[in-house]
Coordinates of C-alpha atoms in Angstrom, one line a residue:
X14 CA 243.2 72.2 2.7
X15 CA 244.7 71.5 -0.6
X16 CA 247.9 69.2 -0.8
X17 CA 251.3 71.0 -1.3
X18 CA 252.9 69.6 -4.4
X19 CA 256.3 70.3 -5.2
X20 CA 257.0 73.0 -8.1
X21 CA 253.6 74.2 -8.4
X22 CA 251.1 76.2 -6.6
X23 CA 247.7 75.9 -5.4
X24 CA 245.7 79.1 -6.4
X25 CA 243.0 79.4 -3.4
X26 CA 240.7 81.6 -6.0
X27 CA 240.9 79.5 -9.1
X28 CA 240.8 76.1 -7.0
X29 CA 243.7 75.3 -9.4
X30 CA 247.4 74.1 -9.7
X31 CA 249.8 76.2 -11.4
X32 CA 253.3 75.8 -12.3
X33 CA 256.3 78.2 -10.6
X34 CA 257.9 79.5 -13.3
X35 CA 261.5 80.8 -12.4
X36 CA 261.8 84.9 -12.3
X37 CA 263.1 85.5 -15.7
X38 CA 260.4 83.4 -17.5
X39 CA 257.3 84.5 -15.9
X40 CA 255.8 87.7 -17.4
X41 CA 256.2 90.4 -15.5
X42 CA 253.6 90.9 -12.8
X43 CA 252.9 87.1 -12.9
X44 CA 251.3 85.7 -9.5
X45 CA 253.3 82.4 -9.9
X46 CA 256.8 83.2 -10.3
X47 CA 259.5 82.0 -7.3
X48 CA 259.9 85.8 -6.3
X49 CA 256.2 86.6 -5.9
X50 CA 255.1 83.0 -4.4
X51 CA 257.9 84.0 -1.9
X52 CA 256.8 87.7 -1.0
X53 CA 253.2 86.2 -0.4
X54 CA 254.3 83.6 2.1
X55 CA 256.1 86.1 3.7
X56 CA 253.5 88.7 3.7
X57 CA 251.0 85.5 5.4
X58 CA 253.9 85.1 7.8
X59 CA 254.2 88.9 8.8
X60 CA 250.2 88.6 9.4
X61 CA 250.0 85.6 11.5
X62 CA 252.6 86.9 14.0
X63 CA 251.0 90.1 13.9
X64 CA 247.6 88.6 14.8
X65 CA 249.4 86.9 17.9
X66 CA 251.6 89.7 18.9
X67 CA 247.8 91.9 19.2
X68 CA 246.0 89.2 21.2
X69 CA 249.1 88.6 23.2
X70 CA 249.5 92.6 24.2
X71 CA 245.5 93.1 24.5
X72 CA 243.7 93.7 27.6
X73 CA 241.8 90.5 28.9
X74 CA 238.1 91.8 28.7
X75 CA 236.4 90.0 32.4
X76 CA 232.7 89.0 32.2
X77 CA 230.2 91.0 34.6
X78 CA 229.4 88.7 36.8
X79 CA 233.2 88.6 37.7
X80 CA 232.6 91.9 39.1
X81 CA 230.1 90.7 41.8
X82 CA 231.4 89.6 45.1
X83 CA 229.9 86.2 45.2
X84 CA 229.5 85.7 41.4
X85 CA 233.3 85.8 41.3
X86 CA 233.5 82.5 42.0
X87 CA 231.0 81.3 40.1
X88 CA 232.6 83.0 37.0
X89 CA 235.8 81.8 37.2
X90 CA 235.1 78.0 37.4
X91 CA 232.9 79.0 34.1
X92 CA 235.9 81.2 32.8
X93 CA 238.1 78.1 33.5
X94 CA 235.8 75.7 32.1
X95 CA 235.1 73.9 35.1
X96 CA 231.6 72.5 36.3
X97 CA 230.1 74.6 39.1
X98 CA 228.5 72.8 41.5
X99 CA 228.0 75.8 43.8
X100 CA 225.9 78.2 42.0
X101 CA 222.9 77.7 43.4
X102 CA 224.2 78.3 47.2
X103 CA 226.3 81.3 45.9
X104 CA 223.1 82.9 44.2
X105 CA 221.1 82.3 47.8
X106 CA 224.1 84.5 49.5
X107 CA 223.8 87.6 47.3
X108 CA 219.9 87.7 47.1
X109 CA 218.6 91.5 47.5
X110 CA 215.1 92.6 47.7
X111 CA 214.8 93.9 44.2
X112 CA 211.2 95.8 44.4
X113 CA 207.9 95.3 46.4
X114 CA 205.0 95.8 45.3
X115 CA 201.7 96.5 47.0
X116 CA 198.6 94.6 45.6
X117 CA 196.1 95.8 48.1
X118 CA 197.8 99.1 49.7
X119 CA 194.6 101.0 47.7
X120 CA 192.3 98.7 49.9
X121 CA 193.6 98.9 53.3
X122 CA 191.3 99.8 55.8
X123 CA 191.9 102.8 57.9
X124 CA 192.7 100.7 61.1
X125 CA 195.0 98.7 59.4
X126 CA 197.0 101.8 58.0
X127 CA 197.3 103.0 61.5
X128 CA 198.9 99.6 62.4
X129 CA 201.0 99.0 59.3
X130 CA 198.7 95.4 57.9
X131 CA 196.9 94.7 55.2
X132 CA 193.4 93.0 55.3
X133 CA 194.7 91.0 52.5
X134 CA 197.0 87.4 52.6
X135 CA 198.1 86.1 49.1
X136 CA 197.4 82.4 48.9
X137 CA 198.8 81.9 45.0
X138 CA 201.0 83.6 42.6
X139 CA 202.2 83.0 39.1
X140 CA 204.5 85.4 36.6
X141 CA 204.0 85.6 33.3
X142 CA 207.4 84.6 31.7
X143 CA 206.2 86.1 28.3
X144 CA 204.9 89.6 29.8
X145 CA 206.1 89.6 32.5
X146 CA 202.8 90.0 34.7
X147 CA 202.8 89.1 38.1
X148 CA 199.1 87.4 39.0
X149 CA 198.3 86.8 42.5
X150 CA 194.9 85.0 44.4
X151 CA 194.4 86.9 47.5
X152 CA 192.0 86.4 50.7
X153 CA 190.8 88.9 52.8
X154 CA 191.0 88.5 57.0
X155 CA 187.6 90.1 57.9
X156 CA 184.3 89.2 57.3
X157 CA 183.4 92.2 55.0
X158 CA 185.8 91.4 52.3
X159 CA 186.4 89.5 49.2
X160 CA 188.6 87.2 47.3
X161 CA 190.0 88.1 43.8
X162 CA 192.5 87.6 41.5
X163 CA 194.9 90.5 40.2
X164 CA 197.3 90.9 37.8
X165 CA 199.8 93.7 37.6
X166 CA 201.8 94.0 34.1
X167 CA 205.4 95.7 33.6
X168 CA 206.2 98.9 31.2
X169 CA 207.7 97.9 28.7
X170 CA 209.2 101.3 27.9
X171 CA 213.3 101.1 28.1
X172 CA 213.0 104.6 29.2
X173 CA 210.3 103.7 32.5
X174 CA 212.3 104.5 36.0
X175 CA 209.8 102.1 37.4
X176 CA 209.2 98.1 35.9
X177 CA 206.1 97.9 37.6
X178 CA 204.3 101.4 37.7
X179 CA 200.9 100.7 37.5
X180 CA 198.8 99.6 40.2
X181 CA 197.2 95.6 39.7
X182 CA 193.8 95.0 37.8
X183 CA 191.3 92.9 39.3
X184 CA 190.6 90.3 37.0
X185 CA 187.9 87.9 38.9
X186 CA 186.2 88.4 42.2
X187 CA 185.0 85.9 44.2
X188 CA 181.9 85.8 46.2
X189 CA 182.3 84.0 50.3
X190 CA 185.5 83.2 51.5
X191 CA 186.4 80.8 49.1
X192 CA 190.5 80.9 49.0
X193 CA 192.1 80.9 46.2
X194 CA 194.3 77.4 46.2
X195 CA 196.3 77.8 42.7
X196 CA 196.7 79.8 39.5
X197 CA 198.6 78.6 36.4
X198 CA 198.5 79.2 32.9
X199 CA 198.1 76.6 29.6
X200 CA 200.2 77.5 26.5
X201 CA 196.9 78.6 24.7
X202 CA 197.3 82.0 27.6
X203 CA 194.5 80.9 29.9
X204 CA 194.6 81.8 33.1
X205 CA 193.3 79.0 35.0
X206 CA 192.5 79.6 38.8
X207 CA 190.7 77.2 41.6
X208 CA 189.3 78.2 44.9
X209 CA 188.8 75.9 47.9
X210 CA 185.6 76.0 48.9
X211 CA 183.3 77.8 51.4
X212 CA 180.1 76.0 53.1
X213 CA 178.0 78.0 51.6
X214 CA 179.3 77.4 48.1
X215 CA 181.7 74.4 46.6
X216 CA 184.7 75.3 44.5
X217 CA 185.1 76.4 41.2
X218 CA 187.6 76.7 38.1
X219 CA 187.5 80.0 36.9
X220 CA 189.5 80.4 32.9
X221 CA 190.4 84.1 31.7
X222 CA 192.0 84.2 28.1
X223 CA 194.7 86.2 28.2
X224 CA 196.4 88.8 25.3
X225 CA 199.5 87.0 23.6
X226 CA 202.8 88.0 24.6
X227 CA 203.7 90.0 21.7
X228 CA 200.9 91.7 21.6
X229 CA 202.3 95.2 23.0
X230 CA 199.5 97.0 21.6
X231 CA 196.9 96.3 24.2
X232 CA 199.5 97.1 26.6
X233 CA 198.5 98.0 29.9
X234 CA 195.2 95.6 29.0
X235 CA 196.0 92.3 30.5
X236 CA 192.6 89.7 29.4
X237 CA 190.8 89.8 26.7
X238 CA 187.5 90.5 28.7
X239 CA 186.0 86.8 28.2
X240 CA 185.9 85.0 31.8
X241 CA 184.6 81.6 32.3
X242 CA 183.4 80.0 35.7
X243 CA 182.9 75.8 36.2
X244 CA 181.2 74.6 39.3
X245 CA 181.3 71.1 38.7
X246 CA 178.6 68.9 40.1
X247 CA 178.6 68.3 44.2
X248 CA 179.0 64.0 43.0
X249 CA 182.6 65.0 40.8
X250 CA 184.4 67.3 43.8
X251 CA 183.7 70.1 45.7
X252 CA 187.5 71.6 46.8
X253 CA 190.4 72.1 44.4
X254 CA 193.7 71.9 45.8
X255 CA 195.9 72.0 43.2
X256 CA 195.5 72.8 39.2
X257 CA 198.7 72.2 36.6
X258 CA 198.8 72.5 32.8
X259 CA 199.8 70.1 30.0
X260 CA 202.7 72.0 28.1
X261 CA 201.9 70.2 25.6
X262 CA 199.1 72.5 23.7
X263 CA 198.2 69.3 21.1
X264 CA 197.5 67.3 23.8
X265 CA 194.3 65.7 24.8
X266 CA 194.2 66.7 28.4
X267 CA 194.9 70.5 28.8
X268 CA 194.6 70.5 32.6
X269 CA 194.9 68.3 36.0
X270 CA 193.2 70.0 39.1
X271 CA 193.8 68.3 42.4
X272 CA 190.1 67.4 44.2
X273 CA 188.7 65.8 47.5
X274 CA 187.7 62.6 46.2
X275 CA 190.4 62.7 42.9
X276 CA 191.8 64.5 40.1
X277 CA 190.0 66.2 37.2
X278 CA 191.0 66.2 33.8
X279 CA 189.9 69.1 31.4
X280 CA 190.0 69.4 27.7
X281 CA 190.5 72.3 26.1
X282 CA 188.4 72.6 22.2
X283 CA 190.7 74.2 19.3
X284 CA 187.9 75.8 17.8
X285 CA 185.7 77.4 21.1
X286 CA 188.3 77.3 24.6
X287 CA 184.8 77.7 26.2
X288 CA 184.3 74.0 25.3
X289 CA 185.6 71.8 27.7
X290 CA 185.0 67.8 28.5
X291 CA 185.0 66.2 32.2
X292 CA 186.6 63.1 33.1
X293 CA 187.3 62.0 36.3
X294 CA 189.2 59.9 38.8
X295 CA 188.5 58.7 42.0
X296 CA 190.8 58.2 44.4
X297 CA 190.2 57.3 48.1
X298 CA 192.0 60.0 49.7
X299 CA 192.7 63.7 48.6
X300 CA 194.3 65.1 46.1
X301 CA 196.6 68.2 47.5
X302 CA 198.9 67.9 44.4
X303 CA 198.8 67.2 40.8
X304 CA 202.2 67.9 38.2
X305 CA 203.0 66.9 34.8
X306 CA 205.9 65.1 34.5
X307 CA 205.2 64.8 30.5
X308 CA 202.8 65.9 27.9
X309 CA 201.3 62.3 28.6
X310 CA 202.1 61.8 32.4
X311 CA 200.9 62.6 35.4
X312 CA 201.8 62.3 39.2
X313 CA 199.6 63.3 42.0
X314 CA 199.9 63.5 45.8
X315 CA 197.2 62.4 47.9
X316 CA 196.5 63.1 51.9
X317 CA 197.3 59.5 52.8
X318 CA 200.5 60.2 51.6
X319 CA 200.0 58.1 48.5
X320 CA 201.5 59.1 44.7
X321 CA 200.1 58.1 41.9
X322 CA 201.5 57.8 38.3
X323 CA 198.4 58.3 35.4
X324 CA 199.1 57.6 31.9
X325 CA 196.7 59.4 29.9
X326 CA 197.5 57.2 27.1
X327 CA 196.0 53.9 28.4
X328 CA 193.8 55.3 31.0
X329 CA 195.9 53.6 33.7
X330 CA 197.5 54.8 36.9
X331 CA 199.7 53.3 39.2
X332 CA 200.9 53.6 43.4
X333 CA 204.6 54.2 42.6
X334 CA 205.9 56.0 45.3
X335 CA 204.1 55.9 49.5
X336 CA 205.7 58.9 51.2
X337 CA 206.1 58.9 55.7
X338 CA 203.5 61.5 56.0
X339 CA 200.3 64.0 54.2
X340 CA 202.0 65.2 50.4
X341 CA 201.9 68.7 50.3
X342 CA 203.8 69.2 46.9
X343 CA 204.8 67.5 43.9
X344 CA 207.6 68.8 42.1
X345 CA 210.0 67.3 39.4
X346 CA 214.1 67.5 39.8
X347 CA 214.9 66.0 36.5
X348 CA 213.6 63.3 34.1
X349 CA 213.8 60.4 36.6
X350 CA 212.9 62.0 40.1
X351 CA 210.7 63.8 42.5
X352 CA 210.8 65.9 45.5
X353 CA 207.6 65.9 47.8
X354 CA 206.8 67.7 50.5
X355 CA 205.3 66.7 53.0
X356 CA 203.5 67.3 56.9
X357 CA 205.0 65.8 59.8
X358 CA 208.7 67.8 58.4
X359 CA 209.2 65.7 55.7
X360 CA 211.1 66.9 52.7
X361 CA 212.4 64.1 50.3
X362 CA 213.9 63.0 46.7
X363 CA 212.8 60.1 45.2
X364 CA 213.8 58.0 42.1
X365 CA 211.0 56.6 40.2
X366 CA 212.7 54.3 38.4
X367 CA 214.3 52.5 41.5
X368 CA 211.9 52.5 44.0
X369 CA 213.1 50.7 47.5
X370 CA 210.1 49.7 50.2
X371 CA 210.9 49.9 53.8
X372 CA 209.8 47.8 56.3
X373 CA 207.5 50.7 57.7
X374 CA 203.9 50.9 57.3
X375 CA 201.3 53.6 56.2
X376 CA 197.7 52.8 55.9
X377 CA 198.5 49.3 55.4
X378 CA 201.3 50.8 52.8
X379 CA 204.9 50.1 52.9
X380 CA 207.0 53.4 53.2
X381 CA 209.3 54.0 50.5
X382 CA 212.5 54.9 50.9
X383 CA 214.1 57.7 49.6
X384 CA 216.7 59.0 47.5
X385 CA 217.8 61.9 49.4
X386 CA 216.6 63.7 52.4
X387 CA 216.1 67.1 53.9
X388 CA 216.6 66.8 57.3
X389 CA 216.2 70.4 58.3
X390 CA 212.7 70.9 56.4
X391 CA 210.3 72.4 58.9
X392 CA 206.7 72.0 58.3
X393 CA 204.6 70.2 61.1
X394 CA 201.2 70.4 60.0
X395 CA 200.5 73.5 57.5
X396 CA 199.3 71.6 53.8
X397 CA 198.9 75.2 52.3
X398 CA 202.5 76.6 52.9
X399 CA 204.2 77.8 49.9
X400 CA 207.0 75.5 48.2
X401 CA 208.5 75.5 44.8
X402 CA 212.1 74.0 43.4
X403 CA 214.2 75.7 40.9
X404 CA 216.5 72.9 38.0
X405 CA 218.2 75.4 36.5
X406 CA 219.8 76.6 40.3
X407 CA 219.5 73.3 41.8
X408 CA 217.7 75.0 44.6
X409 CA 214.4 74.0 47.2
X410 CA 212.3 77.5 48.7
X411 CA 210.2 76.1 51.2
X412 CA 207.9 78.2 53.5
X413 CA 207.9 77.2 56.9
X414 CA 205.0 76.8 59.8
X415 CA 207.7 79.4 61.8
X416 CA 207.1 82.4 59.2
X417 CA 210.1 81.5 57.2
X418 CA 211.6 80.8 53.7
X419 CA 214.3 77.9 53.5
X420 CA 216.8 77.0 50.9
X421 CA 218.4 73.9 50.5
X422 CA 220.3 71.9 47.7
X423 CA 218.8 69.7 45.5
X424 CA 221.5 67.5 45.3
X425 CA 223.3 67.2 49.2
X426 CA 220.0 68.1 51.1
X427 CA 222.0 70.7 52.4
X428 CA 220.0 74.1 53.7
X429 CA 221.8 77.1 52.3
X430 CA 222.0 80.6 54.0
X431 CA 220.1 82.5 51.8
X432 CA 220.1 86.5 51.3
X433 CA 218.1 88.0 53.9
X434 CA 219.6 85.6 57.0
X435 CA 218.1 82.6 58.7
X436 CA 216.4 83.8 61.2
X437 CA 214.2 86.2 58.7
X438 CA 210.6 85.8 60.0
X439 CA 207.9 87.4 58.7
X440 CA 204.9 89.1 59.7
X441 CA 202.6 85.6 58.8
X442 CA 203.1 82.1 57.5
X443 CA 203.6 82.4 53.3
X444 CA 201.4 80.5 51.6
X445 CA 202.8 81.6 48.2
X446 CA 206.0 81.7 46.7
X447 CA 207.6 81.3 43.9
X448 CA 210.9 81.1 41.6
X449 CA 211.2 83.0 38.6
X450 CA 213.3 83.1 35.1
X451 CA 214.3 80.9 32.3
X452 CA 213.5 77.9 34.0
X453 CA 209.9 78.6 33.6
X454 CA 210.2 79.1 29.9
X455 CA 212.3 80.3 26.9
X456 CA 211.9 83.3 24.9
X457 CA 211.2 85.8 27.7
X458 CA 210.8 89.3 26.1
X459 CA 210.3 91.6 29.7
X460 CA 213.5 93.6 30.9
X461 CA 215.3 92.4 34.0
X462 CA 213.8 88.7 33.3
X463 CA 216.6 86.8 35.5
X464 CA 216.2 84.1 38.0
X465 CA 214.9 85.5 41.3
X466 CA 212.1 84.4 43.8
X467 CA 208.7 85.5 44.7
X468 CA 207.6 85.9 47.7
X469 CA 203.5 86.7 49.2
X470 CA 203.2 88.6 52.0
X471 CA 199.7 89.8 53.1
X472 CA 199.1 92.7 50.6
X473 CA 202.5 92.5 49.1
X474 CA 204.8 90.6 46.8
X475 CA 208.5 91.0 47.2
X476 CA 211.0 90.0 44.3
X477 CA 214.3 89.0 45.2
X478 CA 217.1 88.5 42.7
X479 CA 220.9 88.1 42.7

């Protein structure tokens, strides 16, 4: 702002001092004489108070989440400026069942129709933050059926009464009664899937490149048609567990899976994804888990209860953290810490970079003690029940062994009364579930994209949102 000197005045235009010459010696119509320097100050004035006197007499226009029962409260500590510490537990209390949508409702036998069940469980399931397609793993419960993995992509059409209309496209079969254990997806859009293992056939690693996400044009097409299928040899593994991908895309690992006897890193070739190099390593217990922390590190949970730290920089790996009981999942809080789940109910938060050893005893392996616990975590002795953590709500879905979904805080441990009650059951155990939104990635272009929860059900998956 320029500097007001006495007897002249600053021309805003001109970026120049002039003189104030007194009324009967400026020209006439001169900007800088004392009677038309005064009726421009006053004219700012008259504008100014103006401006207030609007603002001050306007309506107040509310937000509209203000409008929503429990986001009230949640909007006025933002309104006010205030951290909200309750926003996850609020969003739990107003979750509806948005939509469900029936995966294998074409395939149901006849007997099952009559009884209302599928002849279909859903052991994994991934959404597609950039489409918004919803891919599932399924196994069937007779003999005479299959395993496959379907996807089922959104209209896009702002006009479409329906987000999902179209029924799911197959996308791999599998042959046996080889489960389905994970799907995820690398940031070159393959779609990476593992299966368990059957006795009459060891696991495999199937890789399905998918369309890119602006690519509307091929839209209700979902793959690109190319589908590749690794059996690695019976001496590297013969079950996958878990898979996860680097989302780093330069990196030279592109992919962890979580194996019997260790974990298996993948690389992924620039030039031919087709093209990819096996390394290995062993561990002397299994892997159920496997998450990237960062584009260059690793952590894994083994059966024994063991997790492991690799750097795939050096090559090296390290026993940070020995956890009471079986780890069933991995997942990362923040920068700094873990939760892992467990068998035996236990749930807990550790801090990697203050690690306290108990005087308790694992395989030979003091216990470490945790950073926070989840005392009301039931899971006895399921490793395949669904579980997955949310940052950006600060909120823990975990399946139970009782046919149940919990919610609890990140940060107190506390369970939270989610949407649809307690004391919910459903018809079978969930091996599946998971949270959805801008917490799984940026730049989401599908209507209706907000945080909400998936959950499989036999032939189903239900969507709940706030």
């Amino acid at each position: 702002m320029a500097r007001d000197i006495p007897g002249f005045y600053y021309d805003e235009e001109k970026k120049k001092y002039f003189k104030i010459l007194p009324n009967h010696v400026a020209p006439s119509g001169s900007r800088y004489s004392k009677g038309a320097i005064r009726k421009e100050r006053v004219q700012k004035h008259k504008k100014g108070t103006d401006l207030k006197d609007s603002i001050l007499s306007s309506r107040i226009q509310h937000g509209p989440i203000l409008n929503h029962l429990f986001g009230a409260v949640i909007g006025m500590d933002r309104e006010i400026g205030r951290r909200c510490t309750r926003s996850g537990s609020l969003w739990a209390c107003g979750l509806n069942r948005m939509r469900t949508l029936e995966f294998y409702s074409q395939r149901k036998s006849s007997a099952s129709q009559l009884q209302g069940e599928f002849d279909q469980t859903i052991t994994s399931i991934l959404k597609d933050e950039g489409t918004g397609t919803i891919f599932v793993g399924s196994s069937s419960t007779n003999a005479a059926g299959g395993n496959s993995l379907l996807g089922w992509m959104p209209n896009f059409e702002p006009q479409a009464e329906e987000l999902y209309p179209h029924l799911s496209k197959s996308l791999v079969t599998y042959d046996g009664k080889s489960d389905i254990t994970s799907i995820c997806m690398t940031p070159a859009r393959i779609l990476i899937s593992t299966t368990l293992g059957a006795p009459e056939a060891g696991g495999s690693i199937t890789m399905t490149k998918l369309y890119e996400a602006d690519s509307w044009e091929t839209w209700p097409l979902i793959d690109q048609g190319v589908t590749l299928r690794l059996r690695p040899s019976s001496n590297i593994s013969s079950t996958f567990y878990d898979s996860s991908a680097n989302p780093d895309q330069t990196s030279s690992i592109s992919l962890a899976i979580a194996a019997d006897t260790g974990v298996l890193f993948l690389k992924e070739s620039q030039i031919h994804y087709t093209d990819w190099l096996e390394d290995f390593h062993k561990t002397n217990s299994a892997v159920f888990s496997v998450n990237w922390l960062s584009p260059t590190l690793l952590t894994s949970g083994c059966r024994n209860g063991a997790v492991w730290l690799y750097d795939i920089r050096s090559q090296g790996r390290t026993l940070r953290i020995q956890h009471p009981s079986s780890v069933t999942h991995v997942k990362q809080a923040d920068e700094w810490r873990l939760v892992i789940a467990g068998l035996q109910n236990n749930l807990h938060t550790y801090d990697l970079r203050f690690p306290k050893i108990s005087d308790k005893h694992l395989n030979d392996t003091n216990i470490t003690n945790p950073y926070l616990s989840y005392p009301k975590y039931i899971n006895s002795a399921h490793p395949s029940l669904g579980f997955d953590l949310s940052p950006s709500l600060g909120l823990i879905a975990a399946a139970t062994d009782e046919c149940g979904v919990q919610l609890f805080e990140i940060w107190t441990g506390k369970e939270v009364a989610p949407g649809w009650g307690k004391e919910k059951k459903w018809n079978e155990m969930i091996r599946s579930l998971k949270f959805t939104g801008d917490h799984h990635g940026e730049g989401s272009n599908v209507r209706g994209d907000s945080e909400g929860l998936l959950l499989g059900i036999q032939g189903i998956v239900e969507e709940w949102g706030f």
